[in-house]
Structure formats: structure tokens, C-alpha cells
Amino acid sequence: MEAASKKFPILFQTLNTFAASEVDGVRGVIRITSKNPGPTVGISICTHGNEPSGLAVAHYLLGEYDLRTRLQKGTVYLVLNNLEAVMNYFVGAEAGSKEKYRYIDFNMNRLPSDIHKSDEYEVRRARELLPIWERFDIGLDIHSTRQESEPMIINGSELFHHSLVKGFPIANVISDIVAVQVGKPAIAFYGHGNHTQTLGIETGGHENAGSFERAKTCTVALLESVGLILNGGINTSHVYNEYKVFSSVIFPDQSYLCARYFPNYEFVRAGEVLARGDGADIVAPQDCHVLFAPKETEVPTWNSTAEEALFLAYPVREFRV
Ligand SMILES: [Zn+2]
């Protein structure tokens, strides 16, 4: 496997810019502040180390887009969440280290509720980042998917803040996944109470140039929507497909594999076998869509039995805002 530092040399430079940047003693954070008061927007990237879309966003905002000059009000934090894993992804291409690309000790989207105890790398890093994360009024966490698939908005709040996503080139919204999943995603720690608006995006396949472009468009659209930069004329009406997550499948042991390949959003009928192993078959409890299933029949190395193999969502609902 070619090292990402060779594949994406410009993004490797951006990573090194982050690694050399500190805000209030916290490494991997870049702050851009306007003279005019306004909301604090946190753009977090690389919560999973093998998802370079967010670095493409940072490269664009700090360079060509020149956010420092364009910022009209408020503050933008660019936060590289999983600094060590992304370093591994860029420079550690040797065999056997694959699982350390995505995270070092702990999936940063499956954090314990109490991050003040454990000394595992991601939990320590979350603890270090918490004083920064807590400043966000609005938080956007940028991800990508192992499957090439249609991009998605992950609604991190109880309400879907559709005003924030005007202009995102993404029509699929995933709701309630935060409530269903094991542990807490990083965005669950963002902000300072119920008024904080958080969302995630899955921009498409990890190393797809289209994912990089989509991530940039979404970020600029968000900054426009909240008034931090001048509005370039975003579309105000949009049709969304909402996939409300109601359950997940966790394999009981390592003998289990998916019964077939389930692309993202795949519709399955009640009773269809989803996975087989030494014990009972795992079947769809009702008509539903399958999300985030592993590629083919493999359980990825990072997908232990402590983590969901896939999620299930109610039949899609269309709505317009
Ligand atoms: Zn991710």
C-alpha cells in the first residue's frame, strides 16, 4: 500500500501545519478569529485517521480560499481530532499497522461517557481537546466511508437543524444514530449545552477526490449559513431523504460474517438473513435499510465484536425544507 504521504503530498503538508499548531496548549488546533463578535464554529477533521477529506478542507480554507481574510465575524476552530492515527495513516504504510490508521487504541466515535478515567490514546486526546470542543456553538465533524457510497449528513442533535445544511450537496440525512450506537461519538462532547448544534458528514469514499470537493462545499456553505462569511448565494430549498436509525447489529463473536454484500442504504425485507456464524442467524427484524455494513463478507480489522457491524434504519422518508 502506497503511503498517503506520497499519494497526497499537499495534504501531508497541511497535516504538518496542524501538528505544529497549538491553541491554549492543545496541539493540532488552528484558530481563526475575526475582530467582529459572532458564533464559534468548530470544524473537526480526522476523527478517524484514515479519512483525509477534512485535511483537503483545511488546506483549502487556509490557502486558496483565504479564510483569514474572508472571515466577517466570529471564530473558526479547525481541529484535527485524532492526531496520532492520522500521522500513522500518512507515514505508517508498513503491513500490519492498518488498524492503527483509523485509531490507535479506541474508535474516537465510540468514546466512553466519562473520558476522565482511561489512559487509552483517543480518550486522553478527547480529554485534551475537551476545553476546545466545549467552545463550539456549532460543530461540524467531517468523515468519509470505507464503501464508495452516496454521501450523508449525520444529524448529531435532537432536532435536525436544516438551516445549517443549506447548500450541502448531500440529500441523505441519518437521524438517531447517536442514540443507537455504542458509546459516544466525538461530536457528543462538542459545545456547552442544548443550544449547541452539531452535525457530521460522510462525504463519500475515503480517498475519492469527489469526497474532498464535497467536504469543501459543505464547510463553506455552513460558514455562509451562519453568517461567518459572505453568502455566495446558496440554495434555500432542498429535498432530503431521512433514514432514521432504530437498531444495529453487533456480531456475537468472531465467527460471524455478513450474509452478502449490503451497499449503504440497501433495502431489505423483514426476515432476510443479515449475518451468519456459529450461533443463530441474524435477520432483519422488519423492512429496513442497511447502513455502514462491512465490505463484502469481511469483518474489517477495526470492527471488533464490541462495535456495530452495521446499522438498521426505518424505510426512507422524504421531506422538503
Ligand atoms: Zn469516520
Short mmCIF file of C-alpha atoms and ligand atoms in Angstrom, two decimals:
data_model
loop_
_atom_site.label_atom_id
_atom_site.label_comp_id
_atom_site.label_asym_id
_atom_site.label_seq_id
_atom_site.Cartn_x
_atom_site.Cartn_y
_atom_site.Cartn_z
CA MET A 1 0.00 0.00 0.00
CA GLU A 2 1.34 3.37 -1.02
CA ALA A 3 1.90 5.74 1.89
CA ALA A 4 -0.59 8.59 1.99
CA SER A 5 2.34 11.00 2.35
CA LYS A 6 3.31 10.04 -1.25
CA LYS A 7 -0.25 9.88 -2.51
CA PHE A 8 -1.37 13.20 -1.03
CA PRO A 9 1.81 15.24 -0.50
CA ILE A 10 -0.09 18.53 -0.19
CA LEU A 11 -2.38 17.14 2.48
CA PHE A 12 0.68 15.80 4.30
CA GLN A 13 1.96 19.40 4.43
CA THR A 14 -1.39 20.50 5.87
CA LEU A 15 -1.13 17.73 8.47
CA ASN A 16 2.30 19.02 9.45
CA THR A 17 0.88 22.54 9.74
CA PHE A 18 -1.67 21.16 12.23
CA ALA A 19 0.94 19.19 14.13
CA ALA A 20 2.98 22.37 14.58
CA SER A 21 -0.03 24.46 15.62
CA GLU A 22 -1.25 24.87 19.20
CA VAL A 23 -4.12 26.79 20.73
CA ASP A 24 -4.00 27.29 24.51
CA GLY A 25 -1.55 24.42 24.78
CA VAL A 26 -3.59 21.97 22.68
CA ARG A 27 -1.75 20.59 19.65
CA GLY A 28 -3.45 20.06 16.31
CA VAL A 29 -5.75 23.06 16.59
CA ILE A 30 -5.85 26.16 14.38
CA ARG A 31 -7.94 29.20 15.38
CA ILE A 32 -9.06 31.96 13.05
CA THR A 33 -10.75 34.91 14.76
CA SER A 34 -12.48 37.95 13.32
CA LYS A 35 -12.45 41.37 15.01
CA ASN A 36 -16.25 41.28 14.98
CA PRO A 37 -18.17 39.22 17.54
CA GLY A 38 -20.10 36.21 16.31
CA PRO A 39 -20.61 32.50 16.82
CA THR A 40 -17.83 29.99 17.32
CA VAL A 41 -17.83 27.29 14.67
CA GLY A 42 -15.74 24.16 15.12
CA ILE A 43 -14.76 22.19 12.05
CA SER A 44 -13.27 18.91 13.21
CA ILE A 45 -11.43 16.57 10.92
CA CYS A 46 -9.76 13.16 11.02
CA THR A 47 -11.70 11.82 14.00
CA HIS A 48 -10.74 8.65 12.15
CA GLY A 49 -7.16 8.81 10.95
CA ASN A 50 -7.77 7.28 7.53
CA GLU A 51 -10.28 9.93 6.37
CA PRO A 52 -8.34 12.69 4.60
CA SER A 53 -11.33 14.76 3.29
CA GLY A 54 -11.07 17.10 6.26
CA LEU A 55 -7.42 17.84 5.51
CA ALA A 56 -8.49 18.87 1.99
CA VAL A 57 -10.94 21.31 3.61
CA ALA A 58 -8.28 22.77 5.90
CA HIS A 59 -5.79 23.06 3.03
CA TYR A 60 -8.42 24.95 1.02
CA LEU A 61 -9.60 27.28 3.82
CA LEU A 62 -6.07 28.20 4.92
CA GLY A 63 -4.74 28.55 1.37
CA GLU A 64 -6.69 29.25 -1.79
CA TYR A 65 -9.92 30.27 -0.01
CA ASP A 66 -8.05 32.56 2.40
CA LEU A 67 -10.49 32.28 5.30
CA ARG A 68 -8.29 34.53 7.47
CA THR A 69 -9.10 37.46 5.17
CA ARG A 70 -12.67 36.46 4.36
CA LEU A 71 -13.93 35.84 7.90
CA GLN A 72 -16.55 38.55 8.65
CA LYS A 73 -17.30 37.73 12.27
CA GLY A 74 -16.93 35.11 14.97
CA THR A 75 -14.30 32.41 15.35
CA VAL A 76 -13.50 29.26 13.44
CA TYR A 77 -11.60 26.41 15.07
CA LEU A 78 -10.07 23.82 12.77
CA VAL A 79 -9.43 20.81 14.96
CA LEU A 80 -7.55 17.69 13.94
CA ASN A 81 -9.09 15.21 16.33
CA ASN A 82 -7.03 12.03 16.02
CA LEU A 83 -3.54 13.41 15.53
CA GLU A 84 -1.59 10.18 16.10
CA ALA A 85 -3.79 7.97 13.92
CA VAL A 86 -3.65 10.37 11.01
CA MET A 87 0.13 10.52 11.38
CA ASN A 88 0.15 6.71 11.10
CA TYR A 89 -2.08 6.86 8.06
CA PHE A 90 0.33 9.25 6.35
CA VAL A 91 3.66 7.73 7.28
CA GLY A 92 2.99 4.22 8.59
CA ALA A 93 2.14 2.20 5.50
CA GLU A 94 4.01 -0.92 6.63
CA ALA A 95 1.98 -4.11 6.78
CA GLY A 96 0.15 -4.84 9.98
CA SER A 97 -0.38 -1.27 11.07
CA LYS A 98 -3.67 -0.81 9.19
CA GLU A 99 -5.86 -0.80 12.27
CA LYS A 100 -3.69 1.96 13.72
CA TYR A 101 -4.57 4.26 10.81
CA ARG A 102 -8.14 4.58 11.87
CA TYR A 103 -7.44 4.83 15.56
CA ILE A 104 -4.67 3.92 17.98
CA ASP A 105 -6.47 2.33 20.95
CA PHE A 106 -10.10 3.28 20.70
CA ASN A 107 -12.57 4.35 18.00
CA MET A 108 -12.92 8.08 18.67
CA ASN A 109 -16.60 7.81 17.73
CA ARG A 110 -17.20 5.20 20.43
CA LEU A 111 -15.85 7.08 23.43
CA PRO A 112 -16.90 6.27 26.99
CA SER A 113 -19.32 8.77 28.62
CA ASP A 114 -16.68 9.53 31.21
CA ILE A 115 -13.50 10.50 29.41
CA HIS A 116 -11.69 11.38 32.63
CA LYS A 117 -10.63 7.85 33.55
CA SER A 118 -8.97 5.80 30.84
CA ASP A 119 -5.46 6.38 29.52
CA GLU A 120 -6.06 4.97 26.06
CA TYR A 121 -4.81 7.36 23.41
CA GLU A 122 -8.14 8.54 21.97
CA VAL A 123 -9.65 9.03 25.40
CA ARG A 124 -6.63 11.07 26.51
CA ARG A 125 -6.83 13.06 23.28
CA ALA A 126 -10.56 13.70 23.81
CA ARG A 127 -9.76 14.93 27.32
CA GLU A 128 -7.09 17.24 25.93
CA LEU A 129 -9.47 18.56 23.25
CA LEU A 130 -12.49 18.96 25.53
CA PRO A 131 -11.77 22.60 26.54
CA ILE A 132 -11.59 23.45 22.82
CA TRP A 133 -14.61 21.33 21.81
CA GLU A 134 -16.70 22.95 24.55
CA ARG A 135 -16.27 26.37 22.95
CA PHE A 136 -18.22 25.40 19.82
CA ASP A 137 -21.66 26.91 19.24
CA ILE A 138 -21.87 24.94 16.04
CA GLY A 139 -19.81 21.85 15.28
CA LEU A 140 -19.23 20.03 12.01
CA ASP A 141 -17.30 16.74 12.05
CA ILE A 142 -16.04 15.61 8.64
CA HIS A 143 -15.89 11.90 7.84
CA SER A 144 -15.77 9.58 4.86
CA THR A 145 -16.83 5.98 4.33
CA ARG A 146 -15.00 2.73 3.59
CA GLN A 147 -17.58 1.99 0.88
CA GLU A 148 -17.94 4.32 -2.08
CA SER A 149 -21.45 5.50 -1.40
CA GLU A 150 -23.80 8.43 -1.64
CA PRO A 151 -22.76 10.99 0.96
CA MET A 152 -24.76 11.59 4.12
CA ILE A 153 -25.47 14.16 6.77
CA ILE A 154 -25.34 12.72 10.30
CA ASN A 155 -27.69 14.69 12.48
CA GLY A 156 -25.97 14.92 15.85
CA SER A 157 -28.63 16.93 17.70
CA GLU A 158 -32.12 16.03 18.79
CA LEU A 159 -33.55 18.37 16.16
CA PHE A 160 -32.41 18.47 12.57
CA HIS A 161 -31.01 21.98 12.04
CA HIS A 162 -31.84 22.21 8.37
CA SER A 163 -30.82 25.86 8.23
CA LEU A 164 -27.22 24.72 8.72
CA VAL A 165 -27.11 22.39 5.75
CA LYS A 166 -28.48 24.66 3.02
CA GLY A 167 -26.14 24.33 0.11
CA PHE A 168 -24.67 20.99 1.17
CA PRO A 169 -24.55 18.78 -1.94
CA ILE A 170 -25.96 15.92 0.18
CA ALA A 171 -29.58 14.75 0.21
CA ASN A 172 -29.44 11.86 2.68
CA VAL A 173 -29.86 12.55 6.39
CA ILE A 174 -29.14 9.90 9.01
CA SER A 175 -31.02 10.55 12.26
CA ASP A 176 -30.87 9.00 15.71
CA ILE A 177 -27.67 7.05 15.13
CA VAL A 178 -26.05 8.77 18.12
CA ALA A 179 -28.78 7.37 20.39
CA VAL A 180 -28.47 3.83 18.99
CA GLN A 181 -24.70 3.43 18.77
CA VAL A 182 -22.35 2.01 21.40
CA GLY A 183 -20.52 4.74 23.34
CA LYS A 184 -20.39 8.38 22.35
CA PRO A 185 -19.16 9.98 19.14
CA ALA A 186 -16.73 12.89 19.44
CA ILE A 187 -19.50 15.36 18.49
CA ALA A 188 -21.44 14.38 21.61
CA PHE A 189 -18.82 16.32 23.60
CA TYR A 190 -18.97 19.48 21.47
CA GLY A 191 -20.44 22.71 22.80
CA HIS A 192 -21.92 23.81 26.03
CA GLY A 193 -25.46 22.57 26.46
CA ASN A 194 -28.64 22.10 24.49
CA HIS A 195 -28.17 25.10 22.25
CA THR A 196 -25.17 23.63 20.55
CA GLN A 197 -25.87 22.46 17.03
CA THR A 198 -23.78 19.53 15.89
CA LEU A 199 -23.67 17.53 12.74
CA GLY A 200 -21.41 15.19 10.90
CA ILE A 201 -20.98 14.50 7.23
CA GLU A 202 -19.88 11.35 5.46
CA THR A 203 -18.53 12.77 2.25
CA GLY A 204 -18.12 9.54 0.21
CA GLY A 205 -15.23 7.10 -0.16
CA HIS A 206 -12.13 7.83 1.93
CA GLU A 207 -9.66 8.73 -0.80
CA ASN A 208 -12.05 9.88 -3.51
CA ALA A 209 -11.36 13.35 -4.96
CA GLY A 210 -15.15 13.85 -5.11
CA SER A 211 -15.30 13.41 -1.32
CA PHE A 212 -12.66 16.12 -0.88
CA GLU A 213 -14.64 18.56 -3.06
CA ARG A 214 -17.91 17.77 -1.31
CA ALA A 215 -16.31 18.34 2.09
CA LYS A 216 -15.09 21.79 0.98
CA THR A 217 -18.50 22.76 -0.44
CA CYS A 218 -20.28 21.72 2.77
CA THR A 219 -17.88 23.61 5.01
CA VAL A 220 -18.08 26.84 3.04
CA ALA A 221 -21.89 26.50 2.86
CA LEU A 222 -22.06 26.08 6.65
CA LEU A 223 -19.89 29.15 7.26
CA GLU A 224 -22.15 31.11 4.88
CA SER A 225 -25.35 29.86 6.54
CA VAL A 226 -24.25 31.04 9.97
CA GLY A 227 -23.04 34.39 8.60
CA LEU A 228 -19.32 33.99 9.28
CA ILE A 229 -18.54 34.62 5.63
CA LEU A 230 -20.47 36.46 2.93
CA ASN A 231 -23.21 34.46 1.33
CA GLY A 232 -22.26 33.35 -2.14
CA GLY A 233 -25.93 32.60 -2.96
CA ILE A 234 -26.85 29.24 -1.52
CA ASN A 235 -29.90 27.26 -2.48
CA THR A 236 -32.60 27.59 0.17
CA SER A 237 -34.97 24.79 -0.75
CA HIS A 238 -33.96 21.19 -0.71
CA VAL A 239 -35.46 17.73 -0.65
CA TYR A 240 -33.97 15.33 1.89
CA ASN A 241 -34.21 11.60 2.36
CA GLU A 242 -34.28 10.81 6.04
CA TYR A 243 -33.02 7.46 7.31
CA LYS A 244 -33.97 7.14 10.97
CA VAL A 245 -31.76 4.57 12.67
CA PHE A 246 -33.61 2.26 15.06
CA SER A 247 -31.18 -0.57 15.69
CA SER A 248 -27.77 -2.02 14.99
CA VAL A 249 -26.23 -5.45 14.61
CA ILE A 250 -23.29 -6.40 16.82
CA PHE A 251 -21.80 -9.77 15.93
CA PRO A 252 -21.90 -12.12 18.96
CA ASP A 253 -18.43 -13.47 18.19
CA GLN A 254 -15.70 -13.55 15.54
CA SER A 255 -17.36 -16.42 13.62
CA TYR A 256 -20.00 -14.07 12.20
CA LEU A 257 -19.91 -12.55 8.72
CA CYS A 258 -22.48 -10.64 6.68
CA ALA A 259 -24.65 -12.98 4.62
CA ARG A 260 -23.94 -10.90 1.50
CA TYR A 261 -22.68 -7.52 0.44
CA PHE A 262 -25.02 -4.76 1.64
CA PRO A 263 -24.23 -1.46 -0.06
CA ASN A 264 -25.17 1.59 2.01
CA TYR A 265 -28.93 2.26 2.01
CA GLU A 266 -29.68 -1.29 0.78
CA PHE A 267 -33.35 -2.08 1.39
CA VAL A 268 -34.00 -5.48 2.96
CA ARG A 269 -37.26 -7.24 3.79
CA ALA A 270 -38.22 -8.46 7.26
CA GLY A 271 -36.68 -11.89 7.84
CA GLU A 272 -33.80 -11.57 5.37
CA VAL A 273 -30.64 -13.08 6.83
CA LEU A 274 -28.12 -10.31 7.50
CA ALA A 275 -25.33 -12.34 9.08
CA ARG A 276 -24.37 -15.93 9.82
CA GLY A 277 -21.99 -17.50 12.30
CA ASP A 278 -21.67 -20.43 14.68
CA GLY A 279 -24.82 -19.35 16.52
CA ALA A 280 -28.25 -18.30 15.27
CA ASP A 281 -28.66 -16.34 12.03
CA ILE A 282 -29.14 -12.62 12.46
CA VAL A 283 -32.20 -11.50 10.50
CA ALA A 284 -33.79 -8.16 9.63
CA PRO A 285 -36.44 -7.53 12.29
CA GLN A 286 -38.59 -5.58 9.82
CA ASP A 287 -38.39 -3.98 6.37
CA CYS A 288 -35.46 -1.57 6.66
CA HIS A 289 -32.31 -0.11 5.15
CA VAL A 290 -28.79 -1.32 5.97
CA LEU A 291 -26.14 1.31 6.73
CA PHE A 292 -22.36 1.09 7.25
CA ALA A 293 -22.06 -2.65 6.62
CA PRO A 294 -18.54 -4.02 6.08
CA LYS A 295 -17.33 -4.52 2.54
CA GLU A 296 -18.16 -7.92 1.09
CA THR A 297 -18.22 -10.57 3.78
CA GLU A 298 -15.14 -9.42 5.69
CA VAL A 299 -15.18 -8.07 9.18
CA PRO A 300 -12.67 -5.23 8.97
CA THR A 301 -9.80 -5.46 11.40
CA TRP A 302 -11.06 -2.43 13.31
CA ASN A 303 -14.55 -3.87 13.60
CA SER A 304 -14.34 -5.89 16.79
CA THR A 305 -17.30 -7.62 18.39
CA ALA A 306 -17.50 -4.62 20.73
CA GLU A 307 -18.62 -2.43 17.85
CA GLU A 308 -21.57 -2.43 15.47
CA ALA A 309 -21.15 -4.42 12.25
CA LEU A 310 -24.00 -2.46 10.66
CA PHE A 311 -26.96 -0.21 11.43
CA LEU A 312 -30.63 -0.55 10.50
CA ALA A 313 -32.90 2.35 9.54
CA TYR A 314 -36.65 2.61 9.03
CA PRO A 315 -37.87 2.88 5.42
CA VAL A 316 -36.75 6.20 4.00
CA ARG A 317 -38.91 9.29 4.44
CA GLU A 318 -38.70 12.23 2.07
CA PHE A 319 -39.11 15.80 3.29
CA ARG A 320 -38.61 19.26 1.90
CA VAL A 321 -37.33 22.37 3.69
ZN ZN B 1 -15.19 8.38 10.17
#
